[in-house]
Structure formats: C-alpha cells, structure tokens
Coordinates of C-alpha atoms and ligand atoms in Angstrom, one line a residue:
X148 CA -7.4 25.3 7.5
X149 CA -8.2 27.3 4.4
X150 CA -5.7 25.6 2.1
X151 CA -6.2 21.9 1.6
X152 CA -4.8 19.1 -0.5
X153 CA -7.7 17.6 -2.3
X154 CA -7.7 14.4 -4.3
X155 CA -8.7 15.2 -7.9
X156 CA -8.5 11.7 -9.4
X157 CA -7.2 8.2 -8.9
X158 CA -5.6 5.6 -11.2
X159 CA -4.4 2.1 -10.8
X160 CA -2.3 -0.7 -12.4
X161 CA -2.2 -4.4 -11.9
X162 CA -0.4 -7.0 -14.0
X163 CA -2.6 -9.3 -16.1
X164 CA -1.0 -12.6 -14.9
X165 CA -3.2 -14.2 -12.2
X166 CA -1.7 -16.6 -9.8
X167 CA -4.3 -18.6 -7.9
X168 CA -3.9 -20.6 -4.7
X169 CA -4.2 -23.7 -6.8
X170 CA -1.2 -22.5 -8.9
X171 CA 0.8 -21.9 -5.7
X172 CA -0.1 -25.5 -4.6
X173 CA 2.2 -26.6 -7.5
X174 CA 5.1 -24.5 -6.3
X175 CA 5.2 -25.1 -2.5
X176 CA 3.6 -27.5 0.0
X177 CA 0.3 -25.6 0.7
X178 CA -3.4 -25.7 0.0
X179 CA -6.1 -23.3 -1.2
X180 CA -8.0 -24.1 2.0
X181 CA -5.0 -23.2 4.3
X182 CA -4.4 -19.9 2.5
X183 CA -8.1 -18.9 2.4
X184 CA -8.6 -19.8 6.1
X185 CA -5.5 -18.0 7.4
X186 CA -5.5 -14.9 5.0
X187 CA -8.7 -14.7 2.9
X188 CA -6.5 -14.5 -0.2
X189 CA -7.7 -16.5 -3.2
X190 CA -5.5 -15.1 -6.0
X191 CA -3.0 -12.4 -6.7
X192 CA -1.5 -10.7 -9.8
X193 CA 2.2 -11.0 -10.5
X194 CA 4.5 -9.2 -12.9
X195 CA 5.6 -11.4 -15.8
X196 CA 8.5 -11.0 -18.2
X197 CA 11.4 -8.5 -18.3
X198 CA 9.3 -5.3 -18.8
X199 CA 6.8 -5.7 -16.0
X200 CA 8.2 -4.1 -12.8
X201 CA 7.4 -1.5 -10.2
X202 CA 8.1 1.5 -12.4
X203 CA 6.0 0.0 -15.2
X204 CA 3.0 -0.3 -12.8
X205 CA 3.6 3.2 -11.3
X206 CA 3.7 4.8 -14.8
X207 CA 0.4 3.2 -15.8
X208 CA -1.4 4.2 -12.6
X209 CA 0.0 7.7 -12.9
X210 CA -1.1 8.1 -16.5
X211 CA -4.6 7.0 -15.6
X212 CA -4.7 9.4 -12.7
X213 CA -3.5 12.3 -14.9
X214 CA -6.0 11.5 -17.7
X215 CA -8.9 11.2 -15.2
X216 CA -7.9 14.6 -13.6
X217 CA -7.7 16.2 -17.0
X218 CA -4.5 18.0 -16.2
X219 CA -1.3 18.7 -18.2
X220 CA 1.7 16.8 -16.6
X221 CA 3.6 20.1 -16.8
X222 CA 1.3 21.3 -14.0
X223 CA 2.7 18.7 -11.6
X224 CA 5.3 20.1 -9.2
X225 CA 6.0 17.0 -7.2
X226 CA 6.1 13.2 -7.9
X227 CA 6.2 11.2 -4.6
X228 CA 6.3 7.5 -4.8
X229 CA 5.8 5.1 -1.8
X230 CA 7.6 1.9 -2.7
X231 CA 10.1 -0.6 -1.3
X232 CA 10.6 -2.5 -4.6
X233 CA 11.9 0.3 -6.9
X234 CA 13.3 -0.5 -10.3
X235 CA 16.8 0.2 -9.0
X236 CA 18.3 0.6 -5.5
X237 CA 18.8 4.1 -6.9
X238 CA 17.8 6.3 -8.7
X239 CA 14.2 6.6 -7.5
X240 CA 11.1 5.1 -9.1
X241 CA 9.6 8.6 -8.8
X242 CA 12.2 9.8 -11.3
X243 CA 11.3 7.1 -13.7
X244 CA 7.6 8.2 -13.5
X245 CA 8.5 11.9 -13.8
X246 CA 10.3 11.1 -17.1
X247 CA 7.6 8.8 -18.3
X248 CA 4.8 11.3 -17.9
X249 CA 6.9 14.3 -19.0
X250 CA 6.5 16.2 -15.7
X251 CA 9.3 18.6 -16.4
X252 CA 8.4 21.0 -13.6
X253 CA 8.4 18.4 -10.9
X254 CA 10.7 17.3 -8.1
X255 CA 10.6 13.6 -7.5
X256 CA 11.6 11.2 -4.7
X257 CA 10.6 7.9 -3.1
X258 CA 9.4 7.2 0.4
X259 CA 10.3 3.9 2.0
X260 CA 7.5 2.8 4.3
X261 CA 6.6 -0.7 2.9
X262 CA 2.9 -1.4 3.1
X263 CA 2.3 2.0 4.7
X264 CA 4.1 3.7 1.7
X265 CA 1.0 5.3 0.3
X266 CA -0.1 6.6 3.8
X267 CA 3.3 8.2 4.3
X268 CA 3.6 9.5 0.8
X269 CA 0.1 11.1 0.8
X270 CA 0.7 12.6 4.2
X271 CA 4.0 14.2 3.1
X272 CA 2.7 15.4 -0.3
X273 CA -0.4 16.9 1.3
X274 CA 1.8 18.8 3.8
X275 CA 3.8 20.3 1.0
X276 CA 0.6 21.3 -0.8
X277 CA -1.0 22.8 2.4
X278 CA 2.2 24.7 3.1
X279 CA 2.2 26.3 -0.3
X280 CA 5.4 24.7 -1.4
X281 CA 3.7 23.0 -4.4
X282 CA 0.2 23.3 -5.8
X283 CA -0.2 20.0 -7.7
X284 CA 1.3 16.6 -6.8
X285 CA 1.3 13.1 -8.1
X286 CA 1.3 10.6 -5.2
X287 CA 1.9 6.9 -5.9
X288 CA 1.8 3.7 -3.9
X289 CA 3.3 0.7 -5.7
X290 CA 5.2 -2.5 -5.2
X291 CA 6.1 -5.7 -7.0
X292 CA 7.0 -7.9 -4.1
X293 CA 6.6 -11.0 -6.2
X294 CA 10.2 -10.1 -7.3
X295 CA 11.5 -10.1 -3.7
X296 CA 9.7 -13.2 -2.5
X297 CA 11.4 -16.5 -1.9
X298 CA 9.2 -18.8 -4.0
X299 CA 10.4 -21.7 -1.9
X300 CA 9.1 -20.2 1.4
X301 CA 5.4 -21.1 1.8
X302 CA 5.0 -18.8 4.8
X303 CA 5.6 -15.7 2.6
X304 CA 5.1 -16.5 -1.1
X305 CA 1.3 -17.1 -0.6
X306 CA 0.8 -13.5 0.8
X307 CA 2.1 -11.1 -1.8
X308 CA 1.0 -9.7 -5.2
X309 CA 1.9 -6.8 -7.4
X310 CA -0.1 -3.6 -8.0
X311 CA 0.1 0.2 -7.9
X312 CA -2.2 3.2 -7.5
X313 CA -1.8 6.9 -7.9
X314 CA -3.6 10.1 -7.1
X315 CA -3.4 13.7 -8.2
X316 CA -3.7 16.1 -5.3
X317 CA -4.1 19.8 -5.7
X318 CA -4.5 22.8 -3.5
X319 CA -8.0 24.1 -3.0
X320 CA -9.1 27.0 -0.7
X321 CA -12.1 27.0 1.6
X322 CA -13.2 23.5 1.0
X323 CA -14.2 20.8 3.4
X324 CA -12.6 18.1 1.2
X325 CA -9.0 17.0 1.4
X326 CA -6.7 15.2 3.8
X327 CA -8.3 16.0 7.2
X328 CA -5.8 14.3 9.4
X329 CA -2.8 11.9 9.5
X330 CA -0.9 9.8 12.0
X331 CA 2.5 8.3 11.2
X332 CA 4.2 5.9 13.6
X333 CA 7.3 3.7 13.7
X334 CA 9.3 1.2 15.8
X335 CA 12.6 0.2 14.3
X336 CA 13.2 -2.3 17.1
X337 CA 10.9 -4.6 15.0
X338 CA 13.1 -4.3 11.9
X339 CA 13.9 -8.0 12.0
X340 CA 10.3 -9.1 11.9
X341 CA 10.1 -8.5 8.1
X342 CA 13.2 -7.6 6.1
X343 CA 15.6 -8.3 3.2
X344 CA 19.2 -8.2 4.4
X345 CA 21.3 -8.1 1.3
X346 CA 21.6 -5.3 -1.3
X347 CA 22.1 -2.3 0.9
X348 CA 25.3 -0.8 2.3
X349 CA 25.4 -3.1 5.3
X350 CA 25.5 -6.4 3.4
X351 CA 26.3 -5.4 -0.2
X352 CA 25.6 -7.9 -3.0
X353 CA 28.5 -10.2 -3.5
X354 CA 30.4 -9.0 -0.4
X355 CA 31.8 -11.3 2.2
X356 CA 29.4 -9.8 4.7
X357 CA 26.5 -10.9 2.6
X358 CA 27.3 -14.6 2.8
X359 CA 24.5 -16.4 4.7
X360 CA 22.3 -13.3 4.8
X361 CA 18.8 -13.1 3.3
X362 CA 18.4 -12.0 -0.3
X363 CA 14.7 -12.4 -0.3
X364 CA 11.8 -11.4 2.0
X365 CA 12.0 -13.2 5.4
X366 CA 9.2 -12.7 7.9
X367 CA 8.4 -13.7 11.4
X368 CA 4.7 -14.2 10.6
X369 CA 3.1 -14.4 14.0
X370 CA 5.1 -11.4 15.4
X371 CA 4.0 -9.3 12.4
X372 CA 0.4 -10.6 12.9
X373 CA 0.3 -9.6 16.6
X374 CA 1.9 -6.2 15.8
X375 CA -0.6 -5.6 12.9
X376 CA -3.6 -6.3 15.0
X377 CA -2.6 -3.8 17.6
X378 CA -1.2 -1.2 15.2
X379 CA -4.2 -0.9 12.8
X380 CA -6.6 -0.1 15.6
X381 CA -4.2 2.2 17.5
X382 CA -3.4 4.3 14.4
X383 CA -7.1 4.6 13.6
X384 CA -8.1 5.7 17.1
X385 CA -5.2 8.2 17.2
X386 CA -6.1 9.8 13.9
X387 CA -9.8 9.9 14.8
X388 CA -8.9 11.6 18.1
X389 CA -6.7 14.1 16.2
X390 CA -9.5 15.2 13.9
X391 CA -12.1 15.1 16.6
X392 CA -14.2 12.4 15.0
X393 CA -15.6 9.0 16.1
X394 CA -15.6 5.9 14.0
X395 CA -19.4 6.2 13.3
X396 CA -18.6 9.3 11.3
X397 CA -16.5 7.3 8.9
X398 CA -18.3 6.4 5.7
X399 CA -15.8 3.9 4.4
X400 CA -12.8 2.1 5.9
X401 CA -10.1 1.2 3.5
X402 CA -7.4 -0.7 5.3
X403 CA -4.2 -2.2 4.0
X404 CA -5.2 -5.4 2.4
X405 CA -2.8 -7.8 4.1
X406 CA -4.9 -10.4 5.6
X407 CA -8.7 -10.7 6.1
X408 CA -8.4 -11.7 9.7
X409 CA -6.3 -8.7 10.5
X410 CA -8.8 -6.4 8.8
X411 CA -11.8 -8.0 10.6
X412 CA -10.1 -7.6 13.9
X413 CA -9.4 -3.9 13.3
X414 CA -12.9 -3.3 12.1
X415 CA -14.3 -5.0 15.2
X416 CA -12.2 -2.9 17.5
X417 CA -13.4 0.3 15.7
X418 CA -17.0 -0.8 15.7
X419 CA -17.2 -0.6 12.0
X420 CA -19.9 -2.7 10.3
X421 CA -18.9 -4.9 7.4
X422 CA -20.7 -2.7 4.8
X423 CA -18.3 0.1 5.7
X424 CA -15.2 -2.0 5.3
X425 CA -13.7 -2.2 1.8
X426 CA -12.1 -5.6 0.9
X427 CA -10.3 -6.8 -2.2
X428 CA -7.6 -8.9 -0.5
X429 CA -9.2 -12.0 -1.9
X430 CA -8.4 -10.9 -5.5
X431 CA -4.9 -9.3 -5.1
X432 CA -3.3 -10.5 -1.8
X433 CA -1.0 -8.1 -0.1
X434 CA 0.3 -5.6 -2.7
X435 CA 2.3 -3.6 -0.1
X436 CA 2.4 0.1 -1.2
X437 CA -0.1 -0.6 -4.0
X438 CA -2.7 -2.0 -1.6
X439 CA -4.4 1.1 -0.3
X440 CA -4.6 3.2 -3.5
X441 CA -5.8 0.1 -5.5
X442 CA -8.5 -0.4 -2.9
X443 CA -9.5 3.3 -3.1
X444 CA -9.6 3.0 -6.8
X445 CA -11.8 0.0 -6.8
X446 CA -14.1 1.5 -4.1
X447 CA -14.6 4.6 -6.3
X448 CA -15.2 2.5 -9.5
X449 CA -17.7 0.3 -7.6
X450 CA -19.6 3.4 -6.4
X451 CA -18.7 2.8 -2.7
X452 CA -16.5 5.9 -2.5
X453 CA -18.1 9.1 -3.7
X454 CA -17.1 12.8 -3.6
X455 CA -17.8 14.2 -0.1
X456 CA -17.5 10.9 1.7
X457 CA -15.2 10.5 4.7
X458 CA -12.7 7.6 4.2
X459 CA -10.2 6.3 6.8
X460 CA -7.2 4.5 5.5
X461 CA -4.7 2.6 7.6
X462 CA -1.5 0.7 6.8
X463 CA 1.4 -1.2 8.5
X464 CA 4.5 -2.8 7.3
X465 CA 8.2 -3.4 7.4
X466 CA 10.2 -1.0 9.5
X467 CA 8.1 -1.4 11.5
X468 CA 5.9 1.5 10.3
X469 CA 2.2 2.2 10.5
X470 CA -0.1 5.1 10.1
X471 CA -3.6 6.3 9.1
X472 CA -5.1 9.0 7.1
X473 CA -8.7 10.5 7.2
X474 CA -9.7 11.9 3.8
X475 CA -12.8 13.7 2.7
X476 CA -13.0 12.4 -0.8
Ligands
LIG145 N1 0.6 -23.6 3.8 C1 0.5 -24.6 4.8 N2 1.0 -24.5 6.0 C2 1.8 -23.4 6.3 C3 1.9 -22.4 5.3 C4 1.3 -22.5 4.1 N3 1.4 -21.6 3.1 N4 2.7 -21.4 5.9 C5 3.0 -21.8 7.1 N5 2.4 -23.1 7.3 C6 2.5 -23.9 8.5 C7 3.7 -23.6 9.4 O1 4.8 -24.3 9.0 C8 3.2 -24.0 10.8 O2 3.3 -25.4 10.8 P1 3.8 -26.1 12.2 O3 2.7 -25.8 13.2 O4 3.8 -27.6 11.8 O5 5.1 -25.5 12.5 C9 1.7 -23.7 10.7 O6 1.3 -23.6 9.4 C10 1.3 -22.4 11.5 O7 2.2 -21.4 11.0 P2 2.1 -20.0 11.6 O8 3.2 -19.1 10.9 O9 2.0 -20.0 13.1 O10 0.7 -19.6 10.9 P3 -0.1 -18.3 11.3 O11 -1.4 -18.8 11.8 O12 0.6 -17.3 12.1 O13 -0.4 -17.7 9.9 C11 0.4 -16.0 8.4 C12 0.7 -17.3 9.0 C13 -0.8 -16.1 7.6 C14 1.6 -15.6 7.6 C15 0.2 -14.9 9.6 O14 1.2 -15.0 10.6 C16 0.1 -13.5 9.1 O15 -0.8 -13.1 8.3 N6 1.0 -12.7 9.6 C17 1.1 -11.3 9.1 C18 1.8 -11.2 7.8 C19 1.7 -9.9 7.2 O16 0.7 -9.2 7.1 N7 2.8 -9.4 6.6 C20 2.8 -8.2 5.8 C21 3.7 -7.3 6.4 S1 3.6 -5.9 5.4 C22 5.1 -5.5 4.6 O17 5.7 -4.6 5.0 C23 5.5 -6.2 3.3

C-alpha cells in the first residue's frame, strides 16, 4: 500500500486524584491483597469535582498530541473518539473536543466499543486516511468509568479508573510506518456480561421500564474473564496472520490493561517474553478506552516504544467486542 496512516504524535491525560486499594478498603469489604492477587491493580486515578469528566480528559490528551505533532488544529479533518462514557448521551464527545481545539475543518463522531474503543477508532480513522477521504485525523480513546461504577459493588469498583489518550495520524506515501493490519470482532450474544441498562431508549431514565434495571455497571466477572483470555490471543493471532507476521517479529505488545492475569495469559499464548509486554495496570487499573493509548504514551515516554518499532495492541470489552492492531510506530 503506498498511502498509509502514520502516527505523528501521542498525548495523554489522567486525573490527579489517586485512589489506592487501601482507600477502597474504606469503601467496600475488600483488601489490597485480594485486589493485587486477582488483578495486579494497586491504584487508579479518578475524576474529582464537577469539571473533571470524559470530555475534559479527551481535550487535554488531544491538546498534547497536537502540540507534540506541531500541527495547526485547522489541518485536522476528522476527530474520532472511542468512548462509552461521553459527557452526554448525545451530542458526541468528539464534538466537544472539536470545539475545544478549534478544529473548524473537521468532522467529528464517537465510536462505542468500550475497552476496545481505541482499537476500533484507530482502525476506522486509518481506513479513512488510507482511502484518501481525509489526510489528518485526531483519534482519541478515553473513559471515566469511575462515574458509571456502583461504588457499593466490590466486584467492579476495584477494577476501573479514568484516563484518556490521543494520537494524530496523517497520510504518508511510500513509507513502511503506519497501521499495518487490523482485526475487529464482536459477539452481541454476550451483551449481558457487562452492561448498563438504564439511560438508553430501551429503559429511559425515569420511565416505568427502568424500574429495577441497572443504572450502573454490572458485570459477570468470571464470564468476562473467560471471554477475555480467549479473545486477546485469538485477535492477536488473527491480525498476525493477516499481515503475514509471527509474534517474534513484534517489538512491543501493548494490551488493554484490564487485569494482569489476563495479560500474562495472552502473552504466554503468544510466546511473548515479559520484556516485550508493556504494563501499567498496577498504576491506573482498567481505564477502558483510555487504556491502550495511555499505555502507548507511557511506553514512548519511557523509551520502550521508538519510531520504526512494530507494536501490537489488543483490546476487549462490553459488547462484546474485541480487536487488535499492528502498528509500525
Ligand atoms: N474483594 C474481596 N472479595 C471479592 C471481591 C473484592 N473486591 N470481589 C469479589 N470477591 C469475592 C466474591 O464475592 C467471591 O466470593 P464467594 O466465593 O464467597 O462468592 C470470590 O471473591 C470470588 O469471586 P469471583 O468473581 O469468582 O472472582 P474472580 O476470581 O473471577 O475475580 C475478577 C474477579 C477480578 C473481577 C475477574 O473475574 C476478572 O478480572 N474478570 C474480568 C473483568 C474485566 O476485565 N472486565 C473489563 C471488561 S472491559 C469493559 O468493557 C469495561
């Protein structure tokens, strides 16, 4: 392919408020030991106060990505945001960002693919760049699930944190960099495994239909766990096959940071040694759509992800959805 979507820069945003496992011990009946042993999570960041929300994180991450790319926001023709915790049911968070950065030449919309939101958004934006529909795009993965969590439910409130990341992608000709391959998968029969019932058109807020339905995240943990173990490895093997690569050709593996045990199991199946697996789940927990771009950002800042390296990302989440991207950075 002569025209590719190449990542020019990456930005991130996390709230400053830290919630440690010890802090959560004061909220629900749990322990630091249980959380670390089952998930690897030690602390997470959570939005605090009325201003901090998904759009607030998305805007900061986007501003950093734009500054690091050294571009004028007027050059951006598309703002694509992967999120399931937008500021409003509608309009989209992408439109909030478009206005915040002054991208007056851009179309903007959200993609709903939960923890695979960034995988889906990047794949779609890259396809639009490769087809020639746009030249420059801002792609965001962001969520603030701390707002959607039931803080009385110990099986979910320990897992999630808030964060966002954003990249600028741009068309380049005759390069070996860019999005090399992508796989997007779904299985709506597993919709009940992780969902929020109330607030959509089926069970509108305040309606008789909504009585007794779930207003916060509810999850069937062990079903999601079993699905995730299978899905992570399957998506990676599919995308490797699609681009004609083997896992030993991957320089860095950046999986969705949901749970250390799930990541370790995927890495084992793919024969990836620990030094090729990027981890920050211990610091942030599961930040849903923000997880993969935040990890890519930290990998780059820590010098583990450099221009020309081949990175494989993989995510899974509510839907059910899952998918993987192979990117030459
Ligand atoms: N502290 C202490 N005990 C707990 C806690 C807690 N925080 N949570 C549950 N337990 C208890 C349960 O009540 C249960 O007790 P019981 O045996 O007396 O009934 C016991 O621990 C075991 O519970 P399980 O749910 O079977 O625990 P499991 O080993 O499956 O671990 C976990 C739970 C960590 C949630 C795991 O299932 C998991 O990681 N699942 C995947 C979740 C995930 O990644 N979700 C993200 C989806 S992405 C998206 O789209 C947002």
